[in-house]
Coordinates of C-alpha atoms in Angstrom, one line a residue:
Chain A
M282 CA 68.8 144.3 -29.5
R283 CA 67.0 144.1 -26.1
I284 CA 69.6 144.3 -23.5
A285 CA 69.5 144.3 -19.8
V286 CA 71.8 145.8 -17.5
L287 CA 71.8 144.8 -14.2
G288 CA 73.1 147.3 -11.5
T289 CA 72.1 151.1 -10.8
G290 CA 75.8 152.3 -10.1
S291 CA 78.2 154.1 -11.8
V292 CA 79.4 151.4 -14.2
G293 CA 75.5 150.3 -14.8
R294 CA 74.6 154.0 -15.8
R295 CA 77.7 154.3 -17.8
I296 CA 76.8 151.3 -20.2
A297 CA 73.5 151.8 -20.4
D298 CA 73.4 155.2 -21.3
K299 CA 76.2 154.4 -24.1
L300 CA 73.6 151.7 -24.9
V301 CA 70.6 153.9 -25.8
E302 CA 72.4 156.5 -27.5
L303 CA 73.7 153.4 -29.6
G304 CA 70.0 152.9 -30.5
H305 CA 69.3 149.7 -28.5
E306 CA 66.4 149.3 -26.0
V307 CA 67.9 149.1 -22.8
R308 CA 66.1 147.6 -19.5
M309 CA 68.0 148.5 -16.2
G310 CA 67.4 145.7 -13.6
S311 CA 67.8 147.1 -9.9
R312 CA 67.0 145.0 -6.8
S313 CA 63.9 147.0 -6.0
A314 CA 61.5 148.2 -9.3
G315 CA 61.3 151.3 -7.6
S316 CA 64.5 151.9 -6.3
E317 CA 65.9 155.5 -6.0
A318 CA 68.9 155.1 -8.2
L319 CA 67.1 153.3 -11.0
R320 CA 64.0 156.3 -10.9
E321 CA 66.9 158.8 -11.4
W322 CA 67.8 156.9 -14.4
L323 CA 64.6 156.7 -16.1
G324 CA 64.1 160.1 -15.8
E325 CA 67.2 161.3 -17.5
A326 CA 67.8 158.2 -20.0
G327 CA 66.5 158.9 -23.6
E328 CA 64.1 156.7 -25.6
G329 CA 64.4 152.9 -25.3
A330 CA 65.2 152.9 -21.6
S331 CA 62.9 151.3 -19.2
G332 CA 63.8 149.8 -15.9
G333 CA 62.6 146.9 -13.4
T334 CA 63.5 144.0 -11.3
F335 CA 66.3 142.0 -12.1
A336 CA 63.8 139.6 -13.1
E337 CA 61.7 141.7 -15.2
A338 CA 65.1 143.2 -16.9
A339 CA 66.5 139.8 -17.4
S340 CA 63.8 137.7 -18.5
A341 CA 62.9 139.9 -22.0
A342 CA 66.4 140.7 -22.8
E343 CA 68.5 139.2 -25.7
L344 CA 71.9 140.2 -23.7
V345 CA 72.9 140.7 -19.7
F346 CA 75.5 143.2 -18.2
N347 CA 76.2 142.0 -15.1
C348 CA 76.9 145.6 -13.3
T349 CA 76.5 144.7 -9.8
A350 CA 78.9 144.9 -7.2
G351 CA 81.0 141.6 -6.8
V352 CA 80.0 140.8 -3.8
A353 CA 76.1 140.8 -4.3
S354 CA 76.0 139.6 -7.9
L355 CA 75.6 135.8 -7.6
E356 CA 72.8 136.6 -5.5
A357 CA 71.9 138.9 -7.8
L358 CA 71.9 136.9 -11.2
S359 CA 69.7 133.8 -8.6
E360 CA 67.4 137.2 -8.4
A361 CA 67.2 137.8 -12.6
G362 CA 66.5 134.0 -12.8
A363 CA 69.1 130.8 -14.4
G364 CA 66.2 130.4 -16.7
S365 CA 66.3 134.1 -18.1
L366 CA 70.0 133.8 -18.6
A367 CA 69.8 130.9 -20.3
G368 CA 71.5 130.8 -23.9
K369 CA 72.2 134.5 -23.8
V370 CA 75.4 136.5 -23.8
L371 CA 76.5 137.7 -20.0
V372 CA 79.0 140.4 -20.2
D373 CA 80.3 140.4 -16.5
V374 CA 81.9 143.8 -15.5
S375 CA 81.9 143.3 -11.9
N376 CA 84.8 143.0 -9.4
P377 CA 85.2 140.5 -6.4
L378 CA 86.5 143.1 -4.1
D379 CA 85.4 143.2 -0.2
F380 CA 85.0 146.7 1.3
S381 CA 84.0 144.7 4.4
K382 CA 87.5 145.0 6.1
G383 CA 88.1 148.6 4.9
M384 CA 90.1 149.8 2.5
P385 CA 92.3 148.4 0.4
P386 CA 89.4 146.1 -0.3
T387 CA 90.2 142.3 0.1
L388 CA 89.2 139.4 -3.0
S389 CA 86.4 137.9 -2.0
V390 CA 87.8 134.8 -3.9
S391 CA 90.9 133.0 -3.9
S392 CA 93.7 133.0 -7.0
D393 CA 92.6 129.6 -7.8
D394 CA 89.0 130.8 -8.9
S395 CA 87.5 134.0 -10.3
L396 CA 83.8 135.2 -9.8
G397 CA 83.8 135.3 -13.6
E398 CA 84.3 131.2 -13.0
R399 CA 81.6 131.3 -10.3
I400 CA 79.1 133.0 -12.2
Q401 CA 79.7 130.5 -15.3
A402 CA 78.9 127.6 -12.6
A403 CA 76.3 129.1 -11.1
F404 CA 74.7 129.7 -14.6
P405 CA 75.7 127.0 -17.1
G406 CA 73.3 128.1 -19.4
A407 CA 74.2 131.5 -20.1
K408 CA 77.7 132.2 -22.1
V409 CA 79.7 134.8 -19.8
V410 CA 82.1 136.7 -21.2
K411 CA 83.8 138.7 -18.7
A412 CA 85.0 142.3 -19.7
L413 CA 85.4 145.8 -18.8
N414 CA 86.3 145.3 -15.6
T415 CA 90.0 146.8 -15.5
I416 CA 88.5 150.6 -16.6
N417 CA 87.2 153.0 -15.1
H418 CA 83.5 153.8 -15.8
Q419 CA 84.6 157.0 -17.6
V420 CA 86.6 155.3 -20.1
M421 CA 84.4 151.8 -20.9
T422 CA 82.4 153.9 -23.5
D423 CA 84.8 156.6 -24.6
P424 CA 88.7 155.6 -24.4
A425 CA 89.6 158.1 -27.0
R426 CA 89.4 159.9 -23.7
L427 CA 92.8 158.6 -23.4
P428 CA 96.1 158.7 -25.7
G429 CA 97.4 155.5 -27.8
A430 CA 96.3 152.2 -28.1
H431 CA 95.4 151.3 -24.7
N432 CA 93.6 148.2 -24.1
V433 CA 90.5 146.1 -22.9
F434 CA 90.5 142.6 -22.0
V435 CA 87.8 139.9 -22.6
C436 CA 87.3 135.9 -22.2
G437 CA 84.7 133.7 -22.2
D438 CA 84.3 129.2 -22.8
D439 CA 82.2 130.8 -25.9
E440 CA 84.0 132.3 -28.9
D441 CA 80.7 133.4 -30.4
A442 CA 79.6 135.3 -27.4
K443 CA 83.1 136.5 -27.1
A444 CA 82.5 137.9 -31.0
V445 CA 79.0 139.4 -30.0
V446 CA 81.4 141.4 -27.2
R447 CA 83.6 142.4 -29.3
G448 CA 81.1 144.1 -31.5
L449 CA 79.6 145.4 -28.7
L450 CA 82.9 147.4 -27.3
R451 CA 84.1 148.4 -31.2
A452 CA 80.3 150.2 -30.8
F453 CA 81.4 151.8 -27.8
G454 CA 84.9 152.8 -29.5
W455 CA 87.5 150.1 -29.2
A456 CA 89.5 149.2 -32.0
E457 CA 89.9 146.0 -32.7
E458 CA 93.6 146.4 -32.0
Q459 CA 92.3 147.7 -28.5
I460 CA 90.5 144.3 -28.0
V461 CA 93.0 141.9 -26.4
D462 CA 91.3 138.0 -26.1
L463 CA 92.7 136.5 -22.6
G464 CA 91.1 133.0 -23.6
G465 CA 88.9 131.1 -21.4
I466 CA 86.9 132.1 -18.5
S467 CA 89.3 130.9 -15.9
A468 CA 91.2 134.1 -17.4
A469 CA 88.7 136.4 -15.5
R470 CA 91.2 135.7 -12.5
G471 CA 93.7 137.8 -14.2
T472 CA 91.8 140.8 -15.0
E473 CA 90.1 140.5 -11.3
M474 CA 93.5 140.0 -9.7
Y475 CA 94.6 142.9 -11.7
L476 CA 92.2 145.4 -9.2
P477 CA 94.7 145.8 -6.4
L478 CA 96.7 147.2 -8.6
W479 CA 94.4 149.3 -10.5
L480 CA 93.3 150.6 -6.6
R481 CA 97.0 151.4 -6.3
L482 CA 97.8 152.9 -9.5
M483 CA 94.2 155.5 -8.8
G484 CA 96.0 156.2 -5.5
S485 CA 99.3 157.1 -6.8
L486 CA 97.4 158.6 -9.7
G487 CA 95.4 160.7 -7.8
T488 CA 92.8 159.8 -10.9
A489 CA 90.2 156.5 -11.8
D490 CA 90.9 158.1 -15.3
F491 CA 93.3 156.1 -16.8
N492 CA 94.4 152.7 -18.4
I493 CA 97.3 150.4 -19.2
Q494 CA 98.5 149.9 -22.6
I495 CA 100.6 146.7 -23.7
R496 CA 103.6 147.5 -25.2
V497 CA 106.0 144.7 -27.2
P498 CA 109.4 145.4 -29.0
Chain B
M103 CA 128.8 149.3 -4.5
R104 CA 128.9 146.1 -3.0
I105 CA 126.2 144.3 -4.1
A106 CA 124.5 140.2 -3.2
V107 CA 121.9 139.3 -6.2
L108 CA 120.6 136.2 -3.9
G109 CA 118.8 133.4 -6.8
T110 CA 120.7 132.0 -9.9
G111 CA 117.8 131.9 -12.0
S112 CA 117.2 133.8 -15.2
V113 CA 116.2 137.2 -13.1
G114 CA 119.0 136.6 -10.9
R115 CA 121.7 136.9 -13.5
R116 CA 120.2 139.1 -15.5
I117 CA 120.1 142.1 -12.9
A118 CA 123.9 141.1 -12.2
D119 CA 125.4 140.8 -15.6
K120 CA 124.3 144.7 -15.9
L121 CA 125.4 145.5 -11.9
V122 CA 128.9 144.5 -12.5
E123 CA 128.3 145.9 -16.6
L124 CA 127.6 149.5 -14.3
G125 CA 130.7 148.7 -12.0
H126 CA 129.0 147.2 -9.1
E127 CA 130.9 144.6 -7.2
V128 CA 128.5 142.0 -7.5
R129 CA 128.4 138.6 -5.6
M130 CA 125.6 136.0 -6.3
G131 CA 123.9 133.9 -3.4
S132 CA 123.0 130.6 -4.2
R133 CA 121.7 127.5 -1.9
S134 CA 125.3 126.3 -2.3
A135 CA 128.7 127.9 -2.8
G136 CA 129.1 125.5 -5.3
S137 CA 125.7 124.9 -7.8
E138 CA 126.3 124.5 -11.1
A139 CA 124.4 127.5 -12.3
L140 CA 126.2 129.7 -10.1
R141 CA 129.9 128.0 -11.2
E142 CA 128.4 128.5 -14.9
W143 CA 127.7 132.6 -14.2
L144 CA 131.2 133.4 -13.1
G145 CA 132.6 131.8 -16.0
E146 CA 130.6 134.1 -17.9
A147 CA 130.8 136.9 -15.4
G148 CA 133.0 139.9 -15.9
E149 CA 135.4 141.4 -13.4
G150 CA 133.5 142.4 -10.3
A151 CA 131.9 139.1 -9.9
S152 CA 131.9 137.0 -7.1
G153 CA 129.8 133.7 -5.9
G154 CA 128.7 132.5 -2.4
T155 CA 126.1 131.1 0.1
F156 CA 123.3 133.5 0.6
A157 CA 125.1 134.2 4.2
E158 CA 128.3 134.7 2.5
A159 CA 126.5 137.1 -0.3
A160 CA 124.4 138.9 1.9
S161 CA 127.1 139.4 4.9
A162 CA 129.7 141.4 3.1
A163 CA 126.8 143.7 0.7
E164 CA 125.4 147.0 1.1
L165 CA 122.4 146.1 -0.4
V166 CA 120.6 143.3 -1.6
F167 CA 118.4 141.8 -4.4
N168 CA 116.3 139.0 -3.2
C169 CA 116.0 137.1 -6.9
T170 CA 114.9 133.7 -5.5
A171 CA 111.5 132.1 -6.4
G172 CA 108.8 133.1 -4.3
V173 CA 108.1 129.9 -2.6
A174 CA 111.6 130.0 -1.5
S175 CA 112.2 133.7 -0.3
L176 CA 111.9 133.5 2.9
E177 CA 114.2 130.8 3.6
A178 CA 116.6 132.0 1.6
L179 CA 116.9 135.4 3.5
S180 CA 117.2 133.4 6.5
E181 CA 120.0 131.9 5.5
A182 CA 121.2 135.1 4.2
G183 CA 120.9 136.1 8.0
A184 CA 118.7 138.9 9.4
G185 CA 121.7 140.0 10.4
S186 CA 123.5 140.5 7.5
L187 CA 119.8 142.1 6.1
A188 CA 119.5 144.5 8.7
G189 CA 120.3 148.3 7.9
K190 CA 120.3 147.6 4.0
V191 CA 118.0 148.0 1.1
L192 CA 116.4 145.0 0.4
V193 CA 115.4 144.5 -3.1
D194 CA 112.8 142.3 -3.5
V195 CA 112.1 141.3 -7.2
S196 CA 110.1 137.8 -6.1
N197 CA 106.8 136.7 -6.9
P198 CA 105.0 134.4 -4.7
L199 CA 103.7 132.1 -7.3
D200 CA 103.1 128.5 -6.5
F201 CA 103.1 126.0 -9.4
S202 CA 102.7 123.2 -7.4
K203 CA 99.3 122.8 -8.4
G204 CA 100.5 123.3 -12.1
M205 CA 99.6 125.7 -14.8
P206 CA 98.3 128.7 -13.5
P207 CA 99.8 129.0 -10.5
T208 CA 98.1 129.9 -8.0
L209 CA 99.3 132.6 -5.3
S210 CA 101.4 131.9 -2.3
V211 CA 99.6 134.9 -0.1
S212 CA 96.0 135.4 0.1
S213 CA 94.9 139.1 -1.1
D214 CA 95.2 140.8 2.4
D215 CA 99.0 139.9 2.2
S216 CA 101.6 140.1 0.0
L217 CA 105.3 138.4 0.1
G218 CA 106.9 142.0 -0.1
E219 CA 105.1 142.8 3.2
R220 CA 106.0 139.1 4.7
I221 CA 109.4 139.5 3.9
Q222 CA 109.5 142.7 5.9
A223 CA 107.8 141.5 8.6
A224 CA 110.1 138.7 8.6
F225 CA 113.2 141.2 8.8
P226 CA 112.2 144.2 10.4
G227 CA 116.1 145.6 10.2
A228 CA 116.1 145.6 6.2
K229 CA 114.3 147.9 3.8
V230 CA 112.5 146.3 1.8
V231 CA 111.4 147.9 -1.5
K232 CA 109.4 146.1 -4.1
A233 CA 110.2 146.4 -7.6
L234 CA 110.8 145.1 -11.1
N235 CA 108.6 141.8 -9.8
T236 CA 105.9 142.7 -12.8
I237 CA 108.2 142.9 -15.9
N238 CA 110.3 140.0 -17.7
H239 CA 114.2 139.8 -16.9
Q240 CA 115.2 140.6 -20.8
V241 CA 113.1 144.4 -20.1
M242 CA 114.1 144.6 -16.6
T243 CA 117.6 145.9 -17.5
D244 CA 116.8 147.2 -21.2
P245 CA 113.5 149.0 -21.0
A246 CA 114.4 150.9 -24.2
R247 CA 113.8 147.6 -26.4
L248 CA 109.9 148.3 -26.0
P249 CA 108.2 151.4 -27.4
G250 CA 107.0 154.2 -25.4
A251 CA 106.8 154.9 -21.9
H252 CA 105.9 152.0 -20.2
N253 CA 106.2 151.5 -16.2
V254 CA 108.2 150.3 -13.2
F255 CA 106.7 149.8 -9.9
V256 CA 108.4 150.6 -6.9
C257 CA 106.5 150.5 -3.3
G258 CA 108.2 150.4 0.1
D259 CA 107.8 151.7 3.6
D260 CA 111.2 153.9 3.4
E261 CA 111.9 156.7 0.9
D262 CA 115.9 157.0 1.3
A263 CA 115.4 153.4 0.2
K264 CA 113.1 153.8 -2.6
A265 CA 115.1 156.7 -3.8
V266 CA 118.2 154.2 -4.0
V267 CA 116.1 151.8 -6.2
R268 CA 115.0 154.8 -8.2
G269 CA 119.0 155.7 -8.7
L270 CA 119.7 152.4 -9.7
L271 CA 116.6 151.5 -11.7
R272 CA 117.9 154.8 -13.8
A273 CA 121.4 153.1 -14.1
F274 CA 119.4 150.4 -15.6
G275 CA 117.7 152.8 -18.4
W276 CA 114.8 153.9 -16.9
A277 CA 113.4 157.0 -17.1
E278 CA 112.5 158.9 -14.2
E279 CA 108.7 159.2 -15.7
Q280 CA 108.6 155.7 -16.2
I281 CA 108.9 154.5 -12.4
V282 CA 105.9 154.5 -10.8
D283 CA 106.0 155.0 -6.4
L284 CA 102.9 153.1 -5.1
G285 CA 103.2 153.7 -1.5
G286 CA 104.3 151.8 0.9
I287 CA 105.4 147.7 1.1
S288 CA 101.5 146.4 0.9
A289 CA 101.4 148.2 -2.0
A290 CA 103.1 144.8 -3.5
R291 CA 100.1 143.2 -2.9
G292 CA 98.7 144.7 -6.1
T293 CA 102.4 144.3 -7.9
E294 CA 102.2 140.6 -6.9
M295 CA 98.3 140.2 -8.2
Y296 CA 99.3 141.3 -11.3
L297 CA 101.3 138.3 -12.2
P298 CA 98.2 136.7 -13.2
L299 CA 97.0 138.9 -15.9
W300 CA 101.0 139.2 -16.6
L301 CA 100.8 135.1 -17.5
R302 CA 97.8 135.5 -19.3
L303 CA 98.8 138.1 -21.6
M304 CA 101.7 136.4 -22.1
G305 CA 100.0 133.1 -23.3
S306 CA 97.9 135.6 -25.4
L307 CA 100.9 137.5 -27.1
G308 CA 103.1 134.7 -27.3
T309 CA 105.9 136.2 -25.5
A310 CA 106.9 137.9 -22.4
D311 CA 108.9 140.3 -24.0
F312 CA 106.3 143.0 -23.1
N313 CA 105.3 145.4 -20.2
I314 CA 102.0 148.1 -19.8
Q315 CA 102.4 151.4 -19.8
I316 CA 99.5 153.8 -17.9
R317 CA 97.6 156.3 -19.8
V318 CA 96.1 159.5 -18.0
P319 CA 93.9 161.9 -20.4

């Protein structure tokens, strides 16, 4: 598949590397096509990897990953262009964390909203699926590094789009039983507001290399 | 120990029942000393159980559980009285869920604050420990009903108070390894903002009888 990965941070690079490894044609998008992070990734990435602006990456893609920082996501997606996102699955991995007031970060959306919903509202032609935002980048594409049937969450308003994302997650190594469908895109409120707990857990555990597993009787 | 349990809902009753079973002298506090919920509990509760107003329950207690609804907690604790809370461990089990706008509820505090912190600020003499608010009442006092080393979180500014609460949690059936200390009371932001995810999980799983287990490599 032709896939755009918007964002050159650790999340974007991890996901892009895995997609290249799986044989997809990956174009990483950056604010500037000549950015250092992008050049660095292109120097290491295998065959099937290319780079460009957000707009260049999104326009040719069949599916788009938003791996930009949450506070910059709406702007980055605007640069990608509503026309280039229309009709496509848009996997939103971002978190609305605002670090401008120091640590711990606050959330840039209130509890009756979410970044996932804002993105869906701003780009109604896109099929937004929120996924992977509750997990450290190492675990995203290598769930077997942690023991047990720990979980990844998906939500979105388009069932077909969620099925496509579930397929990608299975290719990343997630078993069907580990993938929990939380419903429509408004469930992004839940996975985004989990981040303050995730950050505290990272502090207590002394590592970001963890995840949670749901336990039922 | 003489323990006050403020709140006559399912959480208050579950915790009060367990404390009575463990041999504590439990006084359940209600807005009205003659409330139906309180009379009902007293009719079923064993020896060591008594009831009264929030003020009557808190004044005689050595330790206080706040099991009132989050939107009513500050008022209930004011009725209990700052003088009756001073110097005591105050276990805050409440969640700042606002159901007034329908389902799903919103949070009544913003992401740079928490109900746990507000309670600590309003009653500086109390030693507030946030605990058990991430778990359904059935699981609170019977963790063995779920498989695995699933987790309960504590946070608060007073180390001795947290040690007391850890002791109570162990008496409830939680193993030491299941109890995660998240740090100071500001970590209540994390455990309270987890609730929107908890509510979505309840919807997806079709039950409130679940919990999460942290997985590390």
